[in-house]
mmCIF file of C-alpha atoms and ligand atoms in Angstrom:
data_model
loop_
_atom_site.group_PDB
_atom_site.id
_atom_site.type_symbol
_atom_site.label_atom_id
_atom_site.label_comp_id
_atom_site.label_asym_id
_atom_site.label_seq_id
_atom_site.Cartn_x
_atom_site.Cartn_y
_atom_site.Cartn_z
ATOM 1 C CA MET Z 10 10.173 -8.389 10.507
ATOM 2 C CA SER Z 11 9.405 -5.022 12.076
ATOM 3 C CA SER Z 12 6.974 -4.583 14.935
ATOM 4 C CA VAL Z 13 3.813 -2.578 14.385
ATOM 5 C CA ALA Z 14 3.389 1.054 15.386
ATOM 6 C CA VAL Z 15 -0.062 2.621 15.325
ATOM 7 C CA VAL Z 16 -0.703 6.314 14.816
ATOM 8 C CA VAL Z 17 -4.253 7.547 15.201
ATOM 9 C CA HIS Z 18 -5.690 10.741 13.783
ATOM 10 C CA ARG Z 19 -8.920 12.487 14.674
ATOM 11 C CA ASP Z 20 -10.889 11.682 11.535
ATOM 12 C CA ALA Z 21 -10.595 10.495 7.931
ATOM 13 C CA PRO Z 22 -9.855 13.885 6.337
ATOM 14 C CA LEU Z 23 -7.068 14.588 8.815
ATOM 15 C CA LEU Z 24 -5.746 11.041 8.389
ATOM 16 C CA ALA Z 25 -5.462 11.544 4.625
ATOM 17 C CA ARG Z 26 -3.663 14.863 5.057
ATOM 18 C CA ALA Z 27 -1.327 13.475 7.696
ATOM 19 C CA VAL Z 28 -0.435 10.394 5.649
ATOM 20 C CA ALA Z 29 0.144 12.590 2.598
ATOM 21 C CA ALA Z 30 2.542 14.760 4.599
ATOM 22 C CA ARG Z 31 4.266 11.666 5.962
ATOM 23 C CA LEU Z 32 4.624 10.204 2.465
ATOM 24 C CA ILE Z 33 6.087 13.396 1.000
ATOM 25 C CA THR Z 34 8.576 13.628 3.864
ATOM 26 C CA ARG Z 35 9.563 9.980 3.553
ATOM 27 C CA LEU Z 36 10.122 10.209 -0.198
ATOM 28 C CA VAL Z 37 12.159 13.400 0.208
ATOM 29 C CA ASP Z 38 14.333 11.780 2.865
ATOM 30 C CA VAL Z 39 14.911 8.634 0.814
ATOM 31 C CA GLN Z 40 15.759 10.649 -2.283
ATOM 32 C CA ALA Z 41 18.171 12.793 -0.257
ATOM 33 C CA GLU Z 42 19.950 9.639 0.900
ATOM 34 C CA TYR Z 43 19.755 7.404 -2.184
ATOM 35 C CA GLY Z 44 19.053 9.787 -5.061
ATOM 36 C CA GLU Z 45 15.783 8.040 -5.910
ATOM 37 C CA ALA Z 46 12.787 6.421 -4.253
ATOM 38 C CA SER Z 47 10.057 3.886 -4.918
ATOM 39 C CA VAL Z 48 6.458 3.681 -3.778
ATOM 40 C CA VAL Z 49 3.767 1.029 -4.145
ATOM 41 C CA LEU Z 50 0.255 2.412 -4.437
ATOM 42 C CA THR Z 51 -2.998 0.903 -3.297
ATOM 43 C CA GLY Z 52 -6.533 1.168 -4.608
ATOM 44 C CA GLY Z 53 -9.566 1.956 -2.528
ATOM 45 C CA GLY Z 54 -11.010 5.156 -1.176
ATOM 46 C CA VAL Z 55 -8.600 5.891 1.650
ATOM 47 C CA GLY Z 56 -5.488 5.208 -0.411
ATOM 48 C CA THR Z 57 -6.767 7.407 -3.196
ATOM 49 C CA SER Z 58 -7.667 10.229 -0.816
ATOM 50 C CA VAL Z 59 -4.090 10.207 0.474
ATOM 51 C CA LEU Z 60 -2.806 10.698 -3.072
ATOM 52 C CA ALA Z 61 -5.279 13.527 -3.653
ATOM 53 C CA GLU Z 62 -3.922 15.241 -0.529
ATOM 54 C CA VAL Z 63 -0.368 14.804 -1.847
ATOM 55 C CA ALA Z 64 -1.484 16.492 -5.062
ATOM 56 C CA HIS Z 65 -2.878 19.413 -3.069
ATOM 57 C CA SER Z 66 0.051 19.687 -0.683
ATOM 58 C CA PRO Z 67 2.139 22.863 -0.872
ATOM 59 C CA ALA Z 68 5.150 20.604 -0.206
ATOM 60 C CA ARG Z 69 4.537 18.247 -3.109
ATOM 61 C CA GLU Z 70 7.264 19.731 -5.283
ATOM 62 C CA ALA Z 71 9.802 18.842 -2.617
ATOM 63 C CA VAL Z 72 9.612 15.354 -4.130
ATOM 64 C CA ASP Z 73 11.742 14.852 -7.241
ATOM 65 C CA TRP Z 74 8.997 13.153 -9.251
ATOM 66 C CA GLN Z 75 11.468 12.359 -12.032
ATOM 67 C CA ARG Z 76 13.345 10.063 -9.667
ATOM 68 C CA LEU Z 77 10.388 8.180 -8.267
ATOM 69 C CA ASP Z 78 9.460 4.627 -9.255
ATOM 70 C CA VAL Z 79 5.728 3.932 -8.959
ATOM 71 C CA TRP Z 80 4.357 0.407 -8.636
ATOM 72 C CA TRP Z 81 0.941 -0.945 -7.677
ATOM 73 C CA GLY Z 82 0.089 -3.425 -4.933
ATOM 74 C CA ASP Z 83 -2.940 -4.728 -6.754
ATOM 75 C CA GLU Z 84 -5.179 -4.008 -9.699
ATOM 76 C CA ARG Z 85 -8.594 -4.842 -10.928
ATOM 77 C CA TYR Z 86 -8.192 -6.873 -14.141
ATOM 78 C CA LEU Z 87 -10.276 -4.643 -16.414
ATOM 79 C CA PRO Z 88 -9.785 -3.087 -19.865
ATOM 80 C CA PRO Z 89 -7.338 -0.193 -20.234
ATOM 81 C CA GLY Z 90 -8.661 3.070 -18.859
ATOM 82 C CA HIS Z 91 -11.597 1.434 -17.081
ATOM 83 C CA GLU Z 92 -12.824 3.752 -14.351
ATOM 84 C CA GLU Z 93 -12.592 1.002 -11.730
ATOM 85 C CA ARG Z 94 -8.901 0.326 -12.346
ATOM 86 C CA ASN Z 95 -6.614 1.465 -9.555
ATOM 87 C CA GLU Z 96 -4.326 2.935 -12.196
ATOM 88 C CA THR Z 97 -7.195 5.153 -13.380
ATOM 89 C CA SER Z 98 -8.048 6.459 -9.913
ATOM 90 C CA THR Z 99 -4.433 6.979 -8.844
ATOM 91 C CA ARG Z 100 -3.584 8.825 -12.043
ATOM 92 C CA ALA Z 101 -6.590 11.107 -11.578
ATOM 93 C CA ALA Z 102 -5.808 11.699 -7.899
ATOM 94 C CA LEU Z 103 -2.094 12.442 -8.265
ATOM 95 C CA LEU Z 104 0.025 10.824 -10.953
ATOM 96 C CA ASP Z 105 -1.241 12.892 -13.877
ATOM 97 C CA THR Z 106 -0.646 16.117 -11.914
ATOM 98 C CA VAL Z 107 3.086 15.631 -11.275
ATOM 99 C CA ALA Z 108 6.089 15.343 -13.614
ATOM 100 C CA LEU Z 109 6.863 11.645 -13.274
ATOM 101 C CA ASP Z 110 9.286 9.884 -15.617
ATOM 102 C CA PRO Z 111 6.884 7.667 -17.598
ATOM 103 C CA ASP Z 112 9.554 4.953 -17.766
ATOM 104 C CA ARG Z 113 9.468 4.766 -13.992
ATOM 105 C CA VAL Z 114 5.671 4.304 -13.720
ATOM 106 C CA HIS Z 115 4.774 0.610 -13.726
ATOM 107 C CA PRO Z 116 1.025 -0.031 -13.834
ATOM 108 C CA MET Z 117 -0.189 -3.592 -13.618
ATOM 109 C CA PRO Z 118 -1.413 -4.896 -17.018
ATOM 110 C CA ALA Z 119 -4.956 -4.173 -18.112
ATOM 111 C CA ASP Z 120 -7.241 -6.811 -19.575
ATOM 112 C CA ASP Z 121 -6.339 -6.771 -23.270
ATOM 113 C CA GLY Z 122 -7.656 -10.264 -23.892
ATOM 114 C CA ALA Z 123 -4.802 -12.150 -22.228
ATOM 115 C CA GLU Z 124 -5.516 -14.374 -19.260
ATOM 116 C CA ALA Z 125 -5.054 -12.711 -15.862
ATOM 117 C CA GLU Z 126 -2.447 -15.345 -15.021
ATOM 118 C CA GLN Z 127 -0.336 -14.210 -17.978
ATOM 119 C CA ALA Z 128 -0.705 -10.600 -16.844
ATOM 120 C CA ALA Z 129 0.476 -11.550 -13.363
ATOM 121 C CA GLU Z 130 3.534 -13.268 -14.845
ATOM 122 C CA ALA Z 131 4.276 -10.181 -16.937
ATOM 123 C CA TYR Z 132 4.203 -7.952 -13.867
ATOM 124 C CA ALA Z 133 6.411 -10.378 -11.967
ATOM 125 C CA ALA Z 134 8.868 -10.146 -14.863
ATOM 126 C CA ALA Z 135 8.801 -6.337 -14.678
ATOM 127 C CA LEU Z 136 9.478 -6.510 -10.951
ATOM 128 C CA HIS Z 137 12.310 -8.953 -11.544
ATOM 129 C CA ALA Z 138 13.838 -6.685 -14.181
ATOM 130 C CA ALA Z 139 14.019 -3.966 -11.533
ATOM 131 C CA ALA Z 140 15.087 -6.330 -8.748
ATOM 132 C CA ARG Z 141 17.524 -5.314 -6.047
ATOM 133 C CA PRO Z 142 19.430 -7.596 -3.660
ATOM 134 C CA GLU Z 143 17.523 -6.108 -0.728
ATOM 135 C CA GLY Z 144 14.351 -7.246 -2.451
ATOM 136 C CA GLY Z 145 15.608 -10.794 -2.379
ATOM 137 C CA GLY Z 146 16.703 -10.547 -6.006
ATOM 138 C CA ARG Z 147 13.167 -11.066 -7.289
ATOM 139 C CA VAL Z 148 11.694 -7.612 -6.843
ATOM 140 C CA PRO Z 149 12.826 -4.037 -6.171
ATOM 141 C CA ALA Z 150 13.334 -2.931 -2.594
ATOM 142 C CA PHE Z 151 10.280 -0.714 -2.269
ATOM 143 C CA ASP Z 152 10.721 2.220 0.074
ATOM 144 C CA VAL Z 153 7.060 2.692 1.018
ATOM 145 C CA LEU Z 154 4.300 0.207 0.279
ATOM 146 C CA LEU Z 155 0.802 1.567 0.907
ATOM 147 C CA LEU Z 156 -2.084 -0.750 1.756
ATOM 148 C CA GLY Z 157 -5.747 -0.066 2.343
ATOM 149 C CA LEU Z 158 -7.616 -2.374 4.720
ATOM 150 C CA GLY Z 159 -10.750 -4.295 3.874
ATOM 151 C CA GLU Z 160 -13.482 -4.936 6.440
ATOM 152 C CA ASP Z 161 -12.587 -8.642 6.175
ATOM 153 C CA GLY Z 162 -8.928 -7.867 6.877
ATOM 154 C CA HIS Z 163 -7.774 -8.043 3.265
ATOM 155 C CA VAL Z 164 -4.922 -5.955 1.964
ATOM 156 C CA ALA Z 165 -4.157 -5.466 -1.722
ATOM 157 C CA SER Z 166 -6.183 -8.278 -3.276
ATOM 158 C CA LEU Z 167 -5.176 -10.851 -0.673
ATOM 159 C CA PHE Z 168 -8.478 -12.025 0.781
ATOM 160 C CA PRO Z 169 -8.950 -14.327 3.781
ATOM 161 C CA GLY Z 170 -8.942 -18.018 2.959
ATOM 162 C CA MET Z 171 -8.001 -17.585 -0.693
ATOM 163 C CA PRO Z 172 -5.003 -19.398 -2.229
ATOM 164 C CA ALA Z 173 -3.170 -16.158 -3.108
ATOM 165 C CA LEU Z 174 -2.630 -15.583 0.614
ATOM 166 C CA ASP Z 175 -0.091 -18.410 0.793
ATOM 167 C CA ASP Z 176 1.297 -18.222 -2.726
ATOM 168 C CA GLU Z 177 5.082 -17.848 -2.831
ATOM 169 C CA ARG Z 178 5.181 -16.320 -6.312
ATOM 170 C CA ALA Z 179 5.786 -12.563 -6.565
ATOM 171 C CA VAL Z 180 2.493 -11.645 -8.266
ATOM 172 C CA VAL Z 181 -0.640 -13.714 -8.753
ATOM 173 C CA ALA Z 182 -4.045 -13.502 -10.380
ATOM 174 C CA VAL Z 183 -7.083 -13.671 -8.107
ATOM 175 C CA ARG Z 184 -10.436 -14.982 -9.359
ATOM 176 C CA ASP Z 185 -13.757 -14.827 -7.520
ATOM 177 C CA ALA Z 186 -12.544 -12.004 -5.294
ATOM 178 C CA PRO Z 187 -15.231 -11.202 -2.685
ATOM 179 C CA LYS Z 188 -14.729 -7.507 -3.376
ATOM 180 C CA PRO Z 189 -15.788 -6.710 -6.953
ATOM 181 C CA PRO Z 190 -14.551 -6.844 -9.579
ATOM 182 C CA PRO Z 191 -13.862 -10.554 -9.232
ATOM 183 C CA ILE Z 192 -10.664 -10.843 -11.294
ATOM 184 C CA ARG Z 193 -7.611 -9.055 -9.924
ATOM 185 C CA LEU Z 194 -3.832 -9.031 -9.858
ATOM 186 C CA THR Z 195 -1.989 -8.720 -6.575
ATOM 187 C CA LEU Z 196 1.425 -8.690 -5.027
ATOM 188 C CA THR Z 197 1.791 -11.599 -2.630
ATOM 189 C CA LEU Z 198 2.867 -11.428 1.005
ATOM 190 C CA PRO Z 199 6.491 -12.356 0.242
ATOM 191 C CA THR Z 200 6.647 -9.415 -2.157
ATOM 192 C CA ILE Z 201 4.906 -7.051 0.261
ATOM 193 C CA ARG Z 202 7.373 -8.047 2.940
ATOM 194 C CA THR Z 203 10.368 -6.959 0.834
ATOM 195 C CA ALA Z 204 9.282 -3.348 1.298
ATOM 196 C CA ARG Z 205 11.338 -1.309 3.704
ATOM 197 C CA GLU Z 206 8.175 0.262 5.110
ATOM 198 C CA VAL Z 207 4.606 -1.030 4.940
ATOM 199 C CA TRP Z 208 1.872 1.463 5.798
ATOM 200 C CA VAL Z 209 -1.674 0.194 6.370
ATOM 201 C CA VAL Z 210 -4.071 3.132 6.106
ATOM 202 C CA ALA Z 211 -7.688 2.742 7.233
ATOM 203 C CA ALA Z 212 -10.595 4.906 8.292
ATOM 204 C CA GLY Z 213 -14.157 4.343 9.390
ATOM 205 C CA GLU Z 214 -15.904 2.157 11.940
ATOM 206 C CA GLY Z 215 -16.264 -0.600 9.351
ATOM 207 C CA LYS Z 216 -12.519 -1.251 9.679
ATOM 208 C CA ALA Z 217 -12.399 -1.366 13.512
ATOM 209 C CA GLU Z 218 -12.934 -5.120 13.803
ATOM 210 C CA ALA Z 219 -10.407 -5.916 11.081
ATOM 211 C CA ALA Z 220 -7.871 -3.674 12.808
ATOM 212 C CA ARG Z 221 -8.586 -5.279 16.177
ATOM 213 C CA LEU Z 222 -8.127 -8.771 14.719
ATOM 214 C CA ALA Z 223 -5.030 -7.897 12.742
ATOM 215 C CA LEU Z 224 -3.320 -6.140 15.637
ATOM 216 C CA GLY Z 225 -4.372 -8.587 18.301
ATOM 217 C CA ASP Z 226 -1.736 -10.785 19.922
ATOM 218 C CA ALA Z 227 -3.239 -13.922 18.487
ATOM 219 C CA ALA Z 228 -3.907 -12.517 15.047
ATOM 220 C CA PRO Z 229 -5.233 -15.478 13.098
ATOM 221 C CA ALA Z 230 -3.069 -16.354 10.083
ATOM 222 C CA GLN Z 231 -6.170 -15.886 8.010
ATOM 223 C CA VAL Z 232 -6.163 -12.123 8.562
ATOM 224 C CA PRO Z 233 -4.058 -10.971 5.625
ATOM 225 C CA ALA Z 234 -3.418 -7.532 7.121
ATOM 226 C CA ALA Z 235 -1.796 -9.177 10.163
ATOM 227 C CA ARG Z 236 0.892 -10.611 7.904
ATOM 228 C CA ALA Z 237 1.755 -7.439 5.992
ATOM 229 C CA ARG Z 238 5.001 -6.306 7.562
ATOM 230 C CA GLY Z 239 7.834 -4.098 6.328
ATOM 231 C CA ARG Z 240 11.493 -5.038 6.736
ATOM 232 C CA ASP Z 241 12.312 -1.872 8.655
ATOM 233 C CA ARG Z 242 8.935 -0.479 9.701
ATOM 234 C CA THR Z 243 5.236 -1.332 9.780
ATOM 235 C CA LEU Z 244 2.868 1.536 10.385
ATOM 236 C CA TRP Z 245 -0.865 1.385 10.940
ATOM 237 C CA LEU Z 246 -2.296 4.825 10.194
ATOM 238 C CA LEU Z 247 -5.890 5.029 11.373
ATOM 239 C CA ASP Z 248 -8.606 7.446 12.218
ATOM 240 C CA ARG Z 249 -10.133 7.241 15.684
ATOM 241 C CA VAL Z 250 -13.168 5.169 14.758
ATOM 242 C CA ALA Z 251 -11.068 2.575 12.927
ATOM 243 C CA ALA Z 252 -8.789 2.386 15.981
ATOM 244 C CA ALA Z 253 -11.623 2.216 18.505
ATOM 245 C CA ALA Z 254 -11.348 -1.524 19.186
ATOM 246 C CA ILE Z 255 -7.582 -2.044 19.373
ATOM 247 C CA GLU Z 256 -5.434 -2.361 22.449
ATOM 248 C CA THR Z 257 -3.516 0.735 23.411
ATOM 249 C CA ALA Z 258 -0.338 -1.352 23.584
ATOM 250 C CA HIS Z 259 0.155 -0.792 19.902
ATOM 251 C CA PHE Z 260 -0.091 2.957 19.942
ATOM 252 C CA ALA Z 261 2.991 4.857 18.996
ATOM 253 C CA SER Z 262 3.399 8.058 20.941
ATOM 254 C CA GLN Z 263 0.284 9.909 20.033
ATOM 255 C CA PRO Z 264 -0.004 13.086 22.103
ATOM 256 C CA MET Z 265 -3.565 13.573 21.029
ATOM 257 C CA MET Z 266 -4.499 10.148 22.313
ATOM 258 C CA GLY Z 267 -2.380 10.516 25.433
ATOM 259 C CA ARG Z 268 -1.068 6.971 25.111
ATOM 260 C CA SER Z 269 2.331 5.676 24.246
ATOM 261 C CA SER Z 270 4.023 2.312 24.221
ATOM 262 C CA GLY Z 271 7.373 3.681 23.139
ATOM 263 C CA LYS Z 272 10.170 4.177 25.641
ATOM 264 C CA ARG Z 273 11.630 7.687 25.497
HETATM 265 C C1 6PG T 23 -8.707 -2.480 -4.117
HETATM 266 C C2 6PG T 23 -7.738 -2.166 -3.017
HETATM 267 C C3 6PG T 23 -8.199 -2.756 -1.710
HETATM 268 C C4 6PG T 23 -8.578 -1.572 -0.848
HETATM 269 C C5 6PG T 23 -9.292 -1.981 0.411
HETATM 270 C C6 6PG T 23 -9.752 -0.749 1.200
HETATM 271 O O1 6PG T 23 -8.293 -2.740 -5.257
HETATM 272 O O2 6PG T 23 -9.901 -2.410 -3.843
HETATM 273 O O3 6PG T 23 -6.477 -2.385 -3.283
HETATM 274 O O4 6PG T 23 -7.212 -3.530 -1.067
HETATM 275 O O5 6PG T 23 -7.395 -0.844 -0.504
HETATM 276 O O6 6PG T 23 -10.416 -2.762 0.033
HETATM 277 O O7 6PG T 23 -10.587 0.016 0.384
HETATM 278 P P1 6PG T 23 -11.262 1.348 1.004
HETATM 279 O O8 6PG T 23 -10.137 2.233 1.432
HETATM 280 O O9 6PG T 23 -12.066 1.932 -0.152
HETATM 281 O O10 6PG T 23 -12.130 0.902 2.152
#
């Protein structure tokens, strides 16, 4: 598993713009090398603001949207089109403004009357149908997997102390989630860890303690964010207030912060 690099930006608006620029560049580079790319989207305010900045970026058309596979890291199990679904917010922020190939957009199932557990199995089957050897044969090898960070250290819909955190299946249903709505679908840690790059994006002082815990040397196993690692790279992309409580040892070279742990 990759070590963690932390990049800190002045404030939340700049963080969103910087992560959007980073995402566009990463997708362009992957497509240049492999002819296609895949991204896993997150819900939540910060993740959605990143997508909105991608939509507004003058560089957005550098991405070949027709050759991009879009997956979701988690979803609120609500009826189709519900305003609180991550699919709804991500489509409004970006997806409906770019020329994606609809066959390459894979939203998690909406609540159409089936049990959430059946929906989770259906998404696992969709992942398996697109599986690549690098993804362990069960799931695709995602190029970039975006995660927001909860104040309790959750990522996707993996909440501290809940069974999903240690489930080995690819996708599971979550009931009684502490963050409403209570019924959700989520990728599990084994699936998250198949991603080449995992980016945890967080802003605001409410995330400082979760970041400190997750990035601490003795990160308790019960901090889901501490266990979200990419195969090649794990990036924590924070604004200054969310980074206020973490050790400088984790900072990547960050001229603005004047600290670096990397050897040049
Ligand atoms: C969700 C998200 C969740 C979110 C974090 C951070 O469905 O709610 O997937 O994991 O990313 O709770 O949310 P904010 O960025 O809004 O704080």
